[in-house]
Short mmCIF file of C-alpha atoms and ligand atoms in Angstrom, two decimals:
data_model
loop_
_atom_site.label_atom_id
_atom_site.label_comp_id
_atom_site.label_asym_id
_atom_site.label_seq_id
_atom_site.Cartn_x
_atom_site.Cartn_y
_atom_site.Cartn_z
CA MET A 1 0.00 0.00 0.00
CA VAL A 2 1.37 3.39 -0.99
CA ILE A 3 -0.28 6.36 0.66
CA PHE A 4 0.32 9.28 -1.67
CA LEU A 5 3.38 8.69 -3.80
CA LYS A 6 2.94 6.86 -7.08
CA ARG A 7 6.37 5.29 -6.73
CA THR A 8 8.68 5.25 -3.75
CA ASP A 9 11.55 3.17 -5.13
CA THR A 10 12.83 4.51 -8.42
CA LEU A 11 16.11 4.45 -10.25
CA ASP A 12 15.43 7.82 -11.88
CA LYS A 13 18.17 10.24 -12.83
CA TYR A 14 18.06 14.00 -12.93
CA VAL A 15 19.51 15.74 -15.95
CA ILE A 16 20.34 19.43 -15.61
CA ARG A 17 21.62 21.96 -18.10
CA GLY A 18 23.24 24.68 -16.05
CA GLY A 19 23.58 28.41 -16.52
CA ARG A 20 20.09 29.76 -15.91
CA GLN A 21 19.21 32.18 -13.13
CA LEU A 22 16.26 31.35 -10.87
CA HIS A 23 13.24 33.68 -10.82
CA GLY A 24 9.72 33.36 -9.43
CA GLU A 25 8.00 31.94 -6.35
CA VAL A 26 8.26 28.58 -4.62
CA ASP A 27 5.95 27.07 -2.00
CA ILE A 28 7.87 25.43 0.82
CA SER A 29 6.48 22.10 2.04
CA GLY A 30 5.98 20.88 5.60
CA ALA A 31 9.07 19.97 7.61
CA LYS A 32 10.35 16.46 6.94
CA ASN A 33 12.03 16.16 10.33
CA ALA A 34 8.84 17.25 12.11
CA ALA A 35 6.72 14.85 10.06
CA VAL A 36 8.94 11.84 10.75
CA ALA A 37 8.49 12.47 14.49
CA ILE A 38 4.81 13.46 14.47
CA ILE A 39 3.60 10.49 12.41
CA PRO A 40 5.06 7.97 14.92
CA ALA A 41 3.71 10.17 17.76
CA ALA A 42 0.22 9.78 16.31
CA LEU A 43 0.44 6.08 17.19
CA MET A 44 -0.25 7.14 20.79
CA VAL A 45 -3.45 9.01 19.90
CA LYS A 46 -6.78 7.27 20.47
CA GLY A 47 -9.05 9.07 18.05
CA VAL A 48 -8.94 10.72 14.66
CA CYS A 49 -5.95 12.89 14.01
CA ARG A 50 -5.85 15.21 11.01
CA LEU A 51 -2.36 16.28 9.99
CA GLU A 52 -1.92 19.16 7.56
CA ASN A 53 1.24 20.21 5.70
CA ILE A 54 2.68 16.69 5.61
CA PRO A 55 5.37 16.69 2.92
CA GLU A 56 4.75 14.18 0.13
CA ILE A 57 8.11 12.44 0.27
CA SER A 58 9.12 8.81 0.54
CA ASP A 59 10.04 9.03 4.26
CA THR A 60 6.55 10.13 5.31
CA ASP A 61 4.91 7.72 2.90
CA LYS A 62 6.81 4.81 4.45
CA LEU A 63 5.94 5.82 8.02
CA LEU A 64 2.27 6.08 7.11
CA GLN A 65 2.47 2.63 5.54
CA ILE A 66 4.03 1.29 8.76
CA LEU A 67 1.16 2.70 10.85
CA SER A 68 -1.30 1.24 8.38
CA ARG A 69 0.27 -2.22 8.81
CA MET A 70 -0.13 -1.77 12.59
CA GLY A 71 -3.87 -1.37 12.15
CA ALA A 72 -4.22 2.40 11.75
CA ARG A 73 -6.74 3.79 9.32
CA VAL A 74 -4.80 6.13 7.06
CA SER A 75 -6.57 8.35 4.53
CA TYR A 76 -4.84 10.79 2.23
CA LEU A 77 -7.13 13.82 1.92
CA GLY A 78 -5.14 15.62 -0.82
CA LYS A 79 -3.19 18.89 -0.54
CA ASN A 80 -0.72 17.42 1.96
CA ALA A 81 -3.41 16.51 4.52
CA VAL A 82 -3.65 13.05 6.06
CA GLU A 83 -6.24 11.62 8.44
CA LEU A 84 -5.01 8.97 10.85
CA ASP A 85 -7.04 6.88 13.23
CA CYS A 86 -4.82 4.84 15.54
CA THR A 87 -7.62 3.82 17.93
CA SER A 88 -7.22 0.10 17.15
CA VAL A 89 -3.48 -0.24 16.53
CA HIS A 90 -1.56 -3.31 17.62
CA MET A 91 2.05 -4.51 17.70
CA SER A 92 3.02 -6.16 14.41
CA ASP A 93 5.98 -8.12 13.04
CA ASP A 94 4.89 -7.12 9.56
CA ILE A 95 6.69 -3.78 9.63
CA TYR A 96 10.37 -4.68 9.81
CA ASP A 97 11.05 -4.71 6.06
CA MET A 98 9.90 -1.07 6.09
CA THR A 99 11.38 0.10 9.41
CA ARG A 100 14.79 -1.10 8.15
CA THR A 101 14.67 1.41 5.28
CA ILE A 102 13.93 4.49 7.35
CA ARG A 103 16.10 5.61 10.21
CA ALA A 104 13.44 7.74 11.88
CA SER A 105 11.38 4.58 12.44
CA TYR A 106 13.26 4.36 15.75
CA TYR A 107 10.80 6.98 17.00
CA LEU A 108 8.29 4.15 17.01
CA ILE A 109 10.16 2.74 20.02
CA GLY A 110 9.29 5.75 22.18
CA SER A 111 5.69 5.86 20.99
CA MET A 112 5.11 2.06 21.20
CA LEU A 113 6.46 2.09 24.76
CA GLY A 114 3.94 4.80 25.61
CA ARG A 115 1.06 3.14 23.82
CA PHE A 116 1.66 -0.58 24.53
CA GLY A 117 4.19 -0.63 27.38
CA GLU A 118 6.46 -2.57 25.03
CA ALA A 119 8.16 -1.99 21.69
CA LYS A 120 9.98 -3.79 18.92
CA SER A 121 11.59 -2.39 15.79
CA THR A 122 14.76 -2.81 13.76
CA MET A 123 18.05 -1.19 14.69
CA PRO A 124 18.51 1.98 12.62
CA GLY A 125 20.21 1.03 9.35
CA GLY A 126 23.09 2.27 7.23
CA CYS A 127 24.85 5.45 8.03
CA ASN A 128 26.59 7.82 5.72
CA PHE A 129 27.85 10.46 8.13
CA GLY A 130 30.03 8.11 10.20
CA VAL A 131 28.96 6.39 13.40
CA ARG A 132 25.40 7.22 14.44
CA PRO A 133 24.95 5.79 17.94
CA ILE A 134 21.63 5.66 19.80
CA ASP A 135 23.06 5.28 23.30
CA GLN A 136 21.30 8.44 24.53
CA HIS A 137 17.90 7.19 23.33
CA ILE A 138 18.48 3.97 25.24
CA LYS A 139 19.81 5.73 28.34
CA GLY A 140 16.64 7.84 28.49
CA MET A 141 14.27 4.92 28.10
CA VAL A 142 16.14 2.81 30.66
CA ALA A 143 15.90 5.73 33.10
CA LEU A 144 12.14 5.76 32.49
CA GLY A 145 12.00 2.10 33.52
CA ALA A 146 12.30 0.21 30.22
CA GLU A 147 14.25 -3.02 29.86
CA MET A 148 16.06 -2.67 26.55
CA ASP A 149 17.71 -5.21 24.27
CA THR A 150 19.52 -4.36 21.04
CA GLY A 151 20.61 -7.84 19.93
CA GLY A 152 20.08 -9.49 16.53
CA GLY A 153 19.41 -6.32 14.57
CA PHE A 154 16.34 -5.40 16.64
CA ILE A 155 15.57 -3.00 19.46
CA THR A 156 13.13 -4.47 21.93
CA ALA A 157 11.87 -2.70 25.01
CA LYS A 158 9.49 -3.51 27.83
CA ALA A 159 8.27 -1.15 30.53
CA LYS A 160 8.74 -2.69 33.99
CA GLY A 161 5.27 -2.98 35.52
CA GLY A 162 3.65 -2.29 32.12
CA ARG A 163 4.05 1.51 32.20
CA LEU A 164 7.05 3.83 32.19
CA ARG A 165 7.64 6.08 35.22
CA GLY A 166 8.70 9.72 35.01
CA CYS A 167 12.21 10.65 36.18
CA LYS A 168 15.06 13.11 35.70
CA ILE A 169 17.34 12.51 32.70
CA PHE A 170 20.48 14.38 31.66
CA LEU A 171 21.47 13.73 28.04
CA ASP A 172 25.27 13.51 27.68
CA LYS A 173 25.09 14.81 24.13
CA VAL A 174 22.74 17.34 22.52
CA SER A 175 20.81 14.95 20.27
CA VAL A 176 17.71 15.71 18.22
CA GLY A 177 16.77 12.03 17.96
CA ALA A 178 17.28 11.22 21.65
CA THR A 179 15.35 14.33 22.72
CA ILE A 180 12.41 13.33 20.53
CA ASN A 181 12.42 9.64 21.45
CA VAL A 182 12.63 10.25 25.19
CA MET A 183 9.95 12.94 24.94
CA LEU A 184 7.67 10.47 23.14
CA ALA A 185 8.30 7.76 25.74
CA ALA A 186 7.62 10.15 28.66
CA THR A 187 4.36 11.54 27.25
CA LEU A 188 2.21 8.67 28.54
CA ALA A 189 4.51 7.71 31.48
CA GLU A 190 3.31 7.89 35.06
CA GLY A 191 4.44 11.09 36.78
CA ARG A 192 6.85 13.86 35.89
CA THR A 193 9.90 13.69 33.62
CA VAL A 194 12.58 16.34 33.32
CA ILE A 195 14.98 16.00 30.37
CA GLU A 196 18.06 18.22 30.55
CA ASN A 197 20.58 19.21 27.87
CA VAL A 198 18.03 18.64 25.11
CA ALA A 199 18.18 19.79 21.48
CA ARG A 200 16.21 22.92 20.55
CA GLU A 201 15.49 22.42 16.84
CA PRO A 202 12.18 23.84 15.51
CA HIS A 203 10.83 20.34 14.88
CA ILE A 204 11.24 19.49 18.57
CA VAL A 205 8.99 22.43 19.40
CA ASP A 206 6.59 21.30 16.67
CA LEU A 207 6.38 17.78 18.12
CA ALA A 208 5.69 19.19 21.59
CA ASN A 209 2.98 21.47 20.16
CA PHE A 210 1.40 18.53 18.34
CA LEU A 211 1.40 16.32 21.45
CA ASN A 212 0.06 19.15 23.64
CA SER A 213 -2.76 19.78 21.19
CA MET A 214 -3.70 16.10 21.59
CA GLY A 215 -3.77 16.37 25.41
CA ALA A 216 -0.13 15.96 26.49
CA ASP A 217 1.50 18.23 29.08
CA ILE A 218 4.96 19.19 27.78
CA ARG A 219 6.74 22.44 28.62
CA GLY A 220 10.09 23.96 27.76
CA ALA A 221 10.51 22.66 24.18
CA GLY A 222 12.82 25.14 22.44
CA THR A 223 14.91 25.61 25.61
CA ASP A 224 17.49 23.13 26.93
CA VAL A 225 15.19 21.63 29.59
CA ILE A 226 11.92 19.87 28.74
CA LYS A 227 9.42 19.08 31.51
CA ILE A 228 6.71 16.51 30.90
CA ARG A 229 3.81 15.62 33.16
CA GLY A 230 2.67 12.19 31.99
CA VAL A 231 -1.00 11.86 30.98
CA ASP A 232 -3.15 8.71 30.75
CA SER A 233 -4.18 9.09 27.11
CA LEU A 234 -4.11 11.38 24.08
CA HIS A 235 -7.19 12.41 22.14
CA GLY A 236 -7.74 13.21 18.45
CA GLY A 237 -7.53 16.64 16.86
CA ALA A 238 -6.10 18.60 13.96
CA TYR A 239 -2.57 19.90 13.60
CA THR A 240 -0.61 21.79 10.92
CA LEU A 241 3.11 21.09 10.69
CA ILE A 242 5.74 23.84 10.42
CA PRO A 243 7.42 24.56 7.08
CA ASP A 244 10.72 22.90 6.29
CA GLN A 245 13.72 24.99 7.34
CA ILE A 246 16.15 22.93 5.27
CA GLU A 247 14.04 22.80 2.12
CA ALA A 248 13.70 26.60 2.30
CA GLY A 249 17.43 26.99 2.95
CA THR A 250 18.20 24.80 -0.06
CA TYR A 251 16.24 27.09 -2.42
CA MET A 252 17.92 30.13 -0.81
CA ALA A 253 21.31 28.53 -1.48
CA ALA A 254 20.27 27.64 -5.04
CA VAL A 255 19.34 31.22 -6.02
CA THR A 256 22.47 32.53 -4.30
CA ALA A 257 24.43 30.18 -6.55
CA THR A 258 22.64 30.90 -9.84
CA GLY A 259 21.84 34.57 -9.29
CA GLY A 260 18.33 35.91 -9.78
CA GLU A 261 15.49 36.61 -7.37
CA ILE A 262 12.96 34.25 -5.80
CA ILE A 263 10.24 34.45 -3.17
CA LEU A 264 9.74 31.56 -0.77
CA ASN A 265 6.14 31.18 0.40
CA ASN A 266 5.07 29.47 3.65
CA VAL A 267 8.24 29.88 5.71
CA ILE A 268 9.05 30.93 9.27
CA PRO A 269 11.80 33.55 8.75
CA LYS A 270 13.02 33.12 12.36
CA HIS A 271 14.00 29.50 11.56
CA LEU A 272 16.00 30.73 8.57
CA GLU A 273 18.03 33.42 10.35
CA CYS A 274 21.18 31.32 10.70
CA ILE A 275 21.08 30.56 6.96
CA SER A 276 20.11 34.10 5.88
CA ALA A 277 23.02 35.53 7.89
CA LYS A 278 25.58 33.39 6.02
CA LEU A 279 24.06 34.04 2.60
CA THR A 280 24.06 37.78 3.31
CA GLU A 281 27.75 37.62 4.25
CA MET A 282 28.33 35.96 0.89
CA GLY A 283 26.59 38.72 -1.06
CA ALA A 284 22.91 37.70 -1.26
CA GLU A 285 20.09 40.01 -0.14
CA VAL A 286 17.36 38.52 2.06
CA GLU A 287 14.13 40.38 2.84
CA GLU A 288 11.39 39.10 5.17
CA TYR A 289 7.66 39.68 4.58
CA GLY A 290 5.56 37.83 7.19
CA ASP A 291 5.62 34.19 6.13
CA ARG A 292 7.49 34.95 2.91
CA VAL A 293 11.14 35.59 2.25
CA LEU A 294 12.69 37.18 -0.83
CA VAL A 295 16.23 36.19 -1.80
CA ARG A 296 18.14 38.08 -4.48
CA ARG A 297 21.70 37.76 -5.69
CA THR A 298 23.11 40.18 -8.22
CA GLN A 299 26.66 40.77 -6.91
CA PRO A 300 29.72 38.48 -7.19
CA LEU A 301 29.94 36.07 -4.24
CA ARG A 302 32.33 36.61 -1.32
CA HIS A 303 34.07 33.84 0.64
CA THR A 304 33.21 33.18 4.29
CA ASN A 305 33.75 30.61 7.05
CA LEU A 306 31.07 28.51 8.69
CA LYS A 307 30.76 25.93 11.44
CA THR A 308 27.76 23.67 11.90
CA ARG A 309 26.21 23.51 15.37
CA PRO A 310 22.93 22.47 17.02
CA TYR A 311 20.04 24.95 16.58
CA PRO A 312 20.10 27.97 16.67
CA GLY A 313 23.54 27.49 15.09
CA PHE A 314 24.13 26.83 11.41
CA PRO A 315 22.47 23.48 10.54
CA THR A 316 24.62 20.56 9.44
CA ASP A 317 21.85 19.66 6.97
CA MET A 318 22.72 22.85 5.02
CA GLN A 319 26.48 22.25 5.02
CA PRO A 320 26.76 20.43 1.65
CA GLN A 321 24.57 23.03 -0.12
CA LEU A 322 26.49 26.02 1.32
CA SER A 323 29.87 24.43 0.63
CA THR A 324 28.79 24.09 -2.99
CA VAL A 325 27.88 27.77 -3.18
CA LEU A 326 31.22 28.68 -1.59
CA CYS A 327 33.00 27.04 -4.56
CA LEU A 328 31.68 29.99 -6.58
CA ALA A 329 32.82 32.66 -4.12
CA ASP A 330 35.99 34.70 -4.49
CA GLY A 331 38.68 33.60 -2.00
CA VAL A 332 39.29 30.81 0.50
CA SER A 333 36.45 29.60 2.75
CA VAL A 334 36.81 27.29 5.75
CA VAL A 335 33.90 24.99 6.62
CA THR A 336 33.92 23.06 9.90
CA GLU A 337 31.46 20.22 10.48
CA GLY A 338 30.56 20.30 14.16
CA ILE A 339 27.97 17.50 14.30
CA TRP A 340 28.93 14.51 12.13
CA ASP A 341 32.29 12.72 11.72
CA ASN A 342 32.03 12.04 8.01
CA ARG A 343 29.89 14.49 6.10
CA TYR A 344 32.17 15.34 3.19
CA LYS A 345 31.63 12.31 0.94
CA TYR A 346 29.93 14.54 -1.63
CA VAL A 347 33.20 16.45 -2.09
CA ASN A 348 34.50 13.71 -4.40
CA GLU A 349 31.45 14.24 -6.61
CA LEU A 350 31.89 18.03 -6.61
CA ARG A 351 35.56 17.59 -7.57
CA LYS A 352 34.41 15.75 -10.71
CA MET A 353 32.73 19.05 -11.63
CA GLY A 354 35.89 21.07 -11.02
CA ALA A 355 35.52 22.10 -7.37
CA GLU A 356 38.74 22.79 -5.47
CA ILE A 357 38.14 21.51 -1.96
CA GLN A 358 40.61 19.93 0.48
CA VAL A 359 39.16 17.96 3.38
CA ASP A 360 41.06 17.33 6.59
CA GLY A 361 38.92 15.53 9.18
CA LYS A 362 36.00 17.79 10.01
CA THR A 363 37.38 20.78 8.07
CA ALA A 364 37.00 21.60 4.40
CA ILE A 365 39.07 24.32 2.72
CA ILE A 366 37.32 25.63 -0.37
CA GLU A 367 39.12 27.71 -2.98
CA GLY A 368 37.07 29.84 -5.29
CA PRO A 369 35.84 31.03 -7.57
CA VAL A 370 35.67 28.08 -9.97
CA GLN A 371 33.45 27.60 -13.00
CA LEU A 372 31.85 24.21 -12.33
CA ARG A 373 31.51 21.92 -15.35
CA GLY A 374 28.67 19.45 -15.93
CA ALA A 375 29.53 15.80 -15.21
CA PRO A 376 27.87 12.51 -14.27
CA VAL A 377 27.66 12.48 -10.45
CA ALA A 378 25.78 10.63 -7.72
CA ALA A 379 23.72 11.76 -4.72
CA CYS A 380 25.50 10.09 -1.77
CA ASP A 381 22.77 11.11 0.65
CA LEU A 382 19.79 13.43 0.88
CA ARG A 383 21.49 16.80 1.39
CA ALA A 384 24.52 15.80 -0.69
CA GLY A 385 22.02 15.17 -3.50
CA ALA A 386 20.59 18.67 -3.06
CA ALA A 387 24.14 20.02 -3.27
CA MET A 388 24.65 18.19 -6.58
CA LEU A 389 21.49 19.80 -7.95
CA ILE A 390 22.75 23.25 -6.98
CA ALA A 391 26.10 22.49 -8.61
CA GLY A 392 24.30 21.30 -11.76
CA LEU A 393 22.26 24.52 -11.93
CA VAL A 394 25.41 26.65 -12.19
CA ALA A 395 27.64 24.26 -14.14
CA GLU A 396 28.59 24.75 -17.73
CA GLY A 397 26.98 21.97 -19.80
CA GLU A 398 25.02 18.92 -18.68
CA THR A 399 25.03 17.24 -15.27
CA THR A 400 23.45 13.84 -14.63
CA ILE A 401 22.66 12.87 -11.05
CA GLU A 402 22.22 9.22 -10.13
CA ASP A 403 20.76 7.72 -6.94
CA VAL A 404 18.12 10.44 -6.70
CA ILE A 405 16.10 8.12 -4.49
CA TYR A 406 18.02 9.78 -1.65
CA ILE A 407 16.80 13.22 -2.73
CA GLU A 408 13.20 12.04 -3.00
CA ARG A 409 13.32 10.97 0.65
CA GLY A 410 13.27 14.59 1.70
CA TYR A 411 12.26 17.07 -1.02
CA GLN A 412 8.70 17.21 -2.29
CA ASP A 413 8.62 17.76 -6.08
CA PHE A 414 12.15 19.18 -6.19
CA VAL A 415 12.38 18.99 -9.97
CA GLY A 416 8.92 20.52 -10.57
CA LYS A 417 9.61 23.39 -8.17
CA LEU A 418 12.97 24.15 -9.83
CA GLN A 419 11.41 23.99 -13.31
CA ARG A 420 8.81 26.56 -12.24
CA LEU A 421 11.70 28.81 -11.11
CA GLY A 422 13.16 28.58 -14.62
CA ALA A 423 15.74 25.81 -14.21
CA ASP A 424 16.44 23.41 -17.06
CA VAL A 425 16.14 20.15 -15.14
CA ARG A 426 14.26 16.95 -15.96
CA VAL A 427 13.75 13.47 -14.64
CA VAL A 428 14.86 10.59 -16.80
CA SER A 429 13.04 7.45 -15.72
CA VAL A 430 14.75 4.12 -15.66
CA PRO A 431 11.71 1.84 -15.71
CA ASP A 432 11.31 -1.66 -14.33
CA GLU A 433 14.75 -1.95 -12.78
CA PRO A 434 14.79 -3.36 -9.27
CA CYS A 435 15.93 -0.66 -6.91
CA PRO A 436 18.70 -1.47 -4.39
CA ALA A 437 17.91 -1.08 -0.68
CA VAL A 438 18.74 2.46 0.35
CA PRO A 439 20.65 3.00 3.54
CA ASP A 440 18.86 5.78 5.30
CA VAL A 441 20.46 9.02 6.41
CA GLY A 442 19.31 12.38 7.69
C1 UD1 B 501 18.73 14.66 13.19
C2 UD1 B 501 18.23 14.94 11.80
C3 UD1 B 501 19.41 15.03 10.83
C4 UD1 B 501 20.42 16.07 11.33
C5 UD1 B 501 20.79 15.83 12.78
C6 UD1 B 501 21.64 16.95 13.38
C7 UD1 B 501 16.05 13.93 11.82
C8 UD1 B 501 15.17 12.85 11.32
N1 UD1 B 501 17.33 13.89 11.41
O1 UD1 B 501 19.44 13.42 13.15
O2 UD1 B 501 18.92 15.39 9.56
O3 UD1 B 501 21.61 16.00 10.55
O4 UD1 B 501 19.60 15.73 13.60
O5 UD1 B 501 20.96 18.17 13.29
O6 UD1 B 501 15.60 14.81 12.54
N2 UD1 B 501 24.60 11.05 19.18
C9 UD1 B 501 25.15 10.24 20.15
N3 UD1 B 501 24.31 9.37 20.81
C10 UD1 B 501 22.97 9.30 20.55
C11 UD1 B 501 22.43 10.13 19.56
C12 UD1 B 501 23.27 11.00 18.88
O7 UD1 B 501 26.36 10.27 20.40
O8 UD1 B 501 22.28 8.50 21.19
C13 UD1 B 501 25.48 12.00 18.44
C14 UD1 B 501 25.53 11.74 16.93
O9 UD1 B 501 26.50 10.77 16.58
C15 UD1 B 501 25.87 13.12 16.38
C16 UD1 B 501 25.18 14.07 17.38
O10 UD1 B 501 24.92 13.30 18.56
O11 UD1 B 501 27.25 13.35 16.43
C17 UD1 B 501 23.88 14.65 16.91
O12 UD1 B 501 23.01 13.60 16.48
P1 UD1 B 501 21.41 13.75 16.54
O13 UD1 B 501 21.09 15.16 16.89
O14 UD1 B 501 20.88 12.67 17.38
O15 UD1 B 501 21.00 13.47 15.03
P2 UD1 B 501 19.74 12.64 14.50
O16 UD1 B 501 18.60 12.81 15.43
O17 UD1 B 501 20.18 11.28 14.12
#
C-alpha cells in the first residue's frame, strides 16, 4: 500500500543543463524532520488525528504505511493533509522490512512504549555520516524504567510494571533524535519527567505542540530543559506542521548560486536566520515579509567561514549546499562540520565538476571562484544530493545525477519546483529496474 506517492523506489536520474538564473515563487512544504516524528507520535493518539502540511516524500509515505500495517486507518485527503485513526493499533511483526529502510522509524520505540508498554523495531540502518549511535535514546528509556535489548538487529523494550515512570534525565550529548524519542516515551509515562541538555530544533517544538494539542503536558521545548507531566491518554484533533527549514534553505542557497530573485512562500523567517546571515555575508540580499522571504543575488559572491552547530547554530543539513555555493565565491572559505564525523563524501562528486576543496577531518578548505563543469555524479545522501542539484544549476553543460532516491526521501517535487523557477532540469526514468535497498540518512 502506498499512501500518496505513485512510486517510492525509483532508479530515476536528474539531468540538468546549467547556466540559468532562478526567478519566481516557490511554495515550501511541511518539515520532513517534524513529520517523521509526528507520524510515529500519532500512534499514541486514540481518536482521529488530522495532519496538515505533511510533505509528500518517501520518508513520510513509508511511516504512514508502517502505521497502516499496525492497524491504523490512514486516509490521504489531498493537498498534503492526512487523516489517521490509531484507535485500534496493535504490535506487528509485519513492519520490519519497512522500518529497516527508514532511520526515523526508531521513534516508534518511544511511541510504542507509551502506547503498549512494550516496543519492537529494527536497529537503525546504514549510516553515511560516520557512526550514528543511539546510546542516549536507550539511556533515556532505561531511566524511564524500560528493559532494553539491542541484539540481533532489533531494538526491543518492555516497561517494567507495564508503564514507564517519570524521572530526571540528563542527556550527555545534545541529540535531536534522543530528545524526541525520550519525549515520546515520557508523554504517557506515570508522573513527571525532566529531560536536561536537550536539542532545541524547531521540529522538537513542533512535536511538543502537536502532542500538547492532543492532550499531552509538555513544557520547555525550544529551551534546553523539557518538563513533561505524563498523561493517561491522548485524544484526536487537527494539527498543521511547520514549514521545512532545510528545504527553504536549499532554495535560498540555489538562487544565491545561480543569481536571480525568488520568493519563498510558507516559511518561518526566524528558523532561517542562521542561513540568511551566512548568505548575506556571501553577497545575497534577504528580505522578510511575514511568512514569505525574498532572496536576491546580483553581486559576485564573497568567501566566508562557517561551522555547523545544534540549533540555533548553522544546521549541518545545510552544510553540503552552502559548501557548494562557496566554490563559486571569491577567495578561500573554511567549513567546519561540528555534528557529524564524516559528512564530506559529496566532495569527491563536486571535484568531478571542477571544485577545489581539500578535506582534513572535520574541516573543508574551499578555494574559489571556480566555474563548475557538468559531469555525471551521484547523490551520496539526501542533502549531498541537493548540493549536486545546486552544482548542476550553475555548471557549464550537462550534469546527470544518479541515486536520486536519496533526494526524494526529503524534497517534495524538487524537480517541478525548480522547473517553475526557470531551471532546465528533468527526470529521466529508468523503468522496471529493481531498486537497491537504500541506507537511510538524515
Ligand atoms: C537529526 C536529523 C538530521 C540532522 C541531525 C543533526 C532527523 C530525522 N534527522 O538526526 O537530519 O543531521 O539531527 O541536526 O531529525 N549522538 C550520540 N548518541 C545518541 C544520539 C546521537 O552520540 O544516542 C550524536 C551523533 O553521533 C551526532 C550528534 O549526537 O554526532 C547529533 O546527532 P542527533 O542530533 O541525534 O541526530 P539525529 O537525530 O540522528
